[in-house]
Coordinates of C-alpha atoms and ligand atoms in Angstrom, one line a residue:
X9 CA 109.5 38.8 113.0
X10 CA 112.3 39.1 110.4
X11 CA 110.4 37.6 107.4
X12 CA 107.4 39.9 108.1
X13 CA 109.6 43.0 108.1
X14 CA 111.3 41.9 104.9
X15 CA 108.0 41.3 103.0
X16 CA 106.7 44.6 104.3
X17 CA 109.7 46.3 102.8
X18 CA 109.2 44.5 99.5
X19 CA 105.6 45.6 99.4
X20 CA 106.5 49.3 100.0
X21 CA 109.1 49.0 97.2
X22 CA 106.8 47.5 94.7
X23 CA 104.6 49.8 92.7
X24 CA 101.2 48.2 92.2
X25 CA 99.4 48.4 89.0
X26 CA 96.0 47.0 88.1
X27 CA 96.1 43.2 88.1
X28 CA 99.0 43.0 90.5
X29 CA 97.0 44.1 93.6
X30 CA 95.5 40.7 94.3
X31 CA 98.9 39.0 94.3
X32 CA 100.8 38.0 97.5
X33 CA 98.0 38.9 99.9
X34 CA 99.3 38.0 103.4
X35 CA 97.4 35.7 105.7
X36 CA 96.0 37.2 108.9
X37 CA 98.1 35.5 111.6
X38 CA 96.3 37.2 114.5
X39 CA 97.2 40.5 116.2
X40 CA 96.3 44.0 115.0
X41 CA 93.5 44.1 112.4
X42 CA 94.3 47.7 111.7
X43 CA 97.8 46.7 110.6
X44 CA 96.3 43.9 108.5
X45 CA 94.1 46.5 106.8
X46 CA 97.4 48.3 105.8
X47 CA 99.0 45.0 104.7
X48 CA 96.2 43.4 102.8
X49 CA 93.4 45.9 102.0
X50 CA 95.0 49.3 101.7
X51 CA 96.7 48.4 98.4
X52 CA 93.3 48.6 96.8
X53 CA 91.1 50.5 99.3
X54 CA 93.7 53.0 100.5
X55 CA 95.0 53.6 104.0
X56 CA 92.0 55.7 104.8
X57 CA 89.5 53.5 103.0
X58 CA 88.8 56.1 100.3
X59 CA 90.5 54.1 97.5
X60 CA 93.3 56.7 97.1
X61 CA 97.0 56.5 97.6
X62 CA 99.0 58.8 99.9
X63 CA 99.2 61.3 97.1
X64 CA 95.4 61.4 96.6
X65 CA 95.5 59.4 93.4
X66 CA 92.8 56.9 92.7
X67 CA 94.0 53.3 93.2
X68 CA 93.4 51.0 90.2
X69 CA 91.3 48.4 92.0
X70 CA 89.6 50.5 94.7
X71 CA 86.0 49.4 94.2
X72 CA 84.3 51.2 97.1
X73 CA 84.8 54.4 99.0
X74 CA 84.4 53.5 102.6
X75 CA 84.6 57.2 103.6
X76 CA 81.3 57.9 101.8
X77 CA 79.0 57.6 104.8
X78 CA 75.8 58.0 102.6
X79 CA 76.8 54.8 100.7
X80 CA 78.4 53.0 103.6
X81 CA 75.4 53.4 105.8
X82 CA 73.2 51.6 103.2
X83 CA 75.5 48.6 103.5
X84 CA 75.0 45.8 106.1
X85 CA 77.8 44.2 108.0
X86 CA 76.5 40.9 106.9
X87 CA 77.0 41.8 103.2
X88 CA 80.5 43.2 103.9
X89 CA 81.4 40.0 105.8
X90 CA 80.2 37.9 102.9
X91 CA 82.0 39.9 100.2
X92 CA 85.3 39.8 102.3
X93 CA 85.0 36.1 102.7
X94 CA 83.8 35.2 99.2
X95 CA 85.1 38.0 97.1
X96 CA 83.3 39.8 94.3
X97 CA 84.6 40.7 90.8
X98 CA 88.0 42.2 91.5
X99 CA 87.6 42.0 95.2
X100 CA 89.6 38.8 96.2
X101 CA 88.2 36.2 98.5
X102 CA 89.8 36.2 101.9
X103 CA 88.4 32.8 103.0
X104 CA 91.8 31.2 103.1
X105 CA 93.4 34.3 104.7
X106 CA 91.0 35.1 107.6
X107 CA 88.5 33.3 109.7
X108 CA 84.9 34.5 109.7
X109 CA 85.4 35.7 113.3
X110 CA 88.3 37.9 112.2
X111 CA 86.3 39.3 109.3
X112 CA 83.6 40.1 111.8
X113 CA 86.1 42.0 113.9
X114 CA 87.2 43.9 110.9
X115 CA 83.8 45.6 110.5
X116 CA 84.3 48.4 113.1
X117 CA 87.5 49.3 111.2
X118 CA 85.5 49.6 108.0
X119 CA 82.8 51.6 109.7
X120 CA 85.3 54.0 111.3
X121 CA 86.3 55.2 107.8
X122 CA 83.0 57.0 107.3
X123 CA 82.5 58.0 111.0
X124 CA 83.0 61.7 111.2
Ligands
HEC201 C1 92.9 43.4 94.8 C2 92.2 44.6 95.4 C3 91.4 44.5 96.7 C4 91.9 44.1 97.9 C5 93.3 43.6 98.2 C6 90.8 44.2 98.8 N1 89.7 44.6 98.2 FE1 87.9 44.9 98.9 N2 87.1 45.4 97.1 C7 87.9 45.5 96.0 C8 87.0 45.8 94.9 C9 87.4 46.1 93.4 C10 85.7 45.9 95.4 C11 84.4 46.2 94.6 C12 83.8 44.9 94.2 C13 82.5 45.1 93.4 O1 81.5 45.5 94.0 O2 82.6 44.9 92.2 C14 85.8 45.7 96.8 C15 84.8 45.6 97.7 C16 84.9 45.4 99.0 C17 83.8 45.4 100.0 C18 82.3 45.6 99.6 C19 82.0 47.1 99.5 C20 80.6 47.4 99.0 O3 79.7 47.6 99.8 O4 80.4 47.4 97.8 C21 84.3 45.1 101.2 C22 83.5 45.0 102.5 C23 85.7 45.0 101.1 N3 86.0 45.2 99.7 C24 86.6 44.7 102.1 C25 87.9 44.5 102.0 C26 88.8 44.1 103.1 C27 88.3 44.0 104.5 C28 90.0 43.8 102.5 C29 91.2 43.3 103.2 C30 91.1 42.2 104.1 C31 89.9 44.1 101.1 N4 88.6 44.5 100.8 C32 90.9 43.9 100.2 C33 89.2 45.3 95.9 C34 90.0 44.8 96.8

């Protein structure tokens, strides 16, 4: 557990600017996908999926507002799974970080952001 705790501290300490956000993305090693969202996705998409940091400021590489249900409802899980695995523009590929099965299990977490 020790190295994970250390890298988590380093992440909190580092302030992320555009271009840095895709660096040092952790590999999903099993366990809590909600936690993995915080470790690997929230730096760009925000803890709440709205692309904003805790102070409400727009994150540099946010890309998509998962809390916008009108937009989110137009998206298919199959598209989101593909984009997460393959990447798209500034969205990094997670193919070497997560299995397809884990990405599929991530979908309910993404959907929850727009569920009111
Ligand atoms: C380095 C920043 C960054 C990280 C880290 C990141 N994303 Fe993204 N993501 C983006 C950007 C930017 C886009 C928009 C891509 C585009 O359409 O040009 C995006 C788009 C997406 C989309 C497609 C949304 C849509 O319908 O247009 C999904 C799904 C997604 N991300 C899921 C995730 C998940 C799950 C993680 C963590 C495992 C993650 N992202 C981590 C930047 C990031």
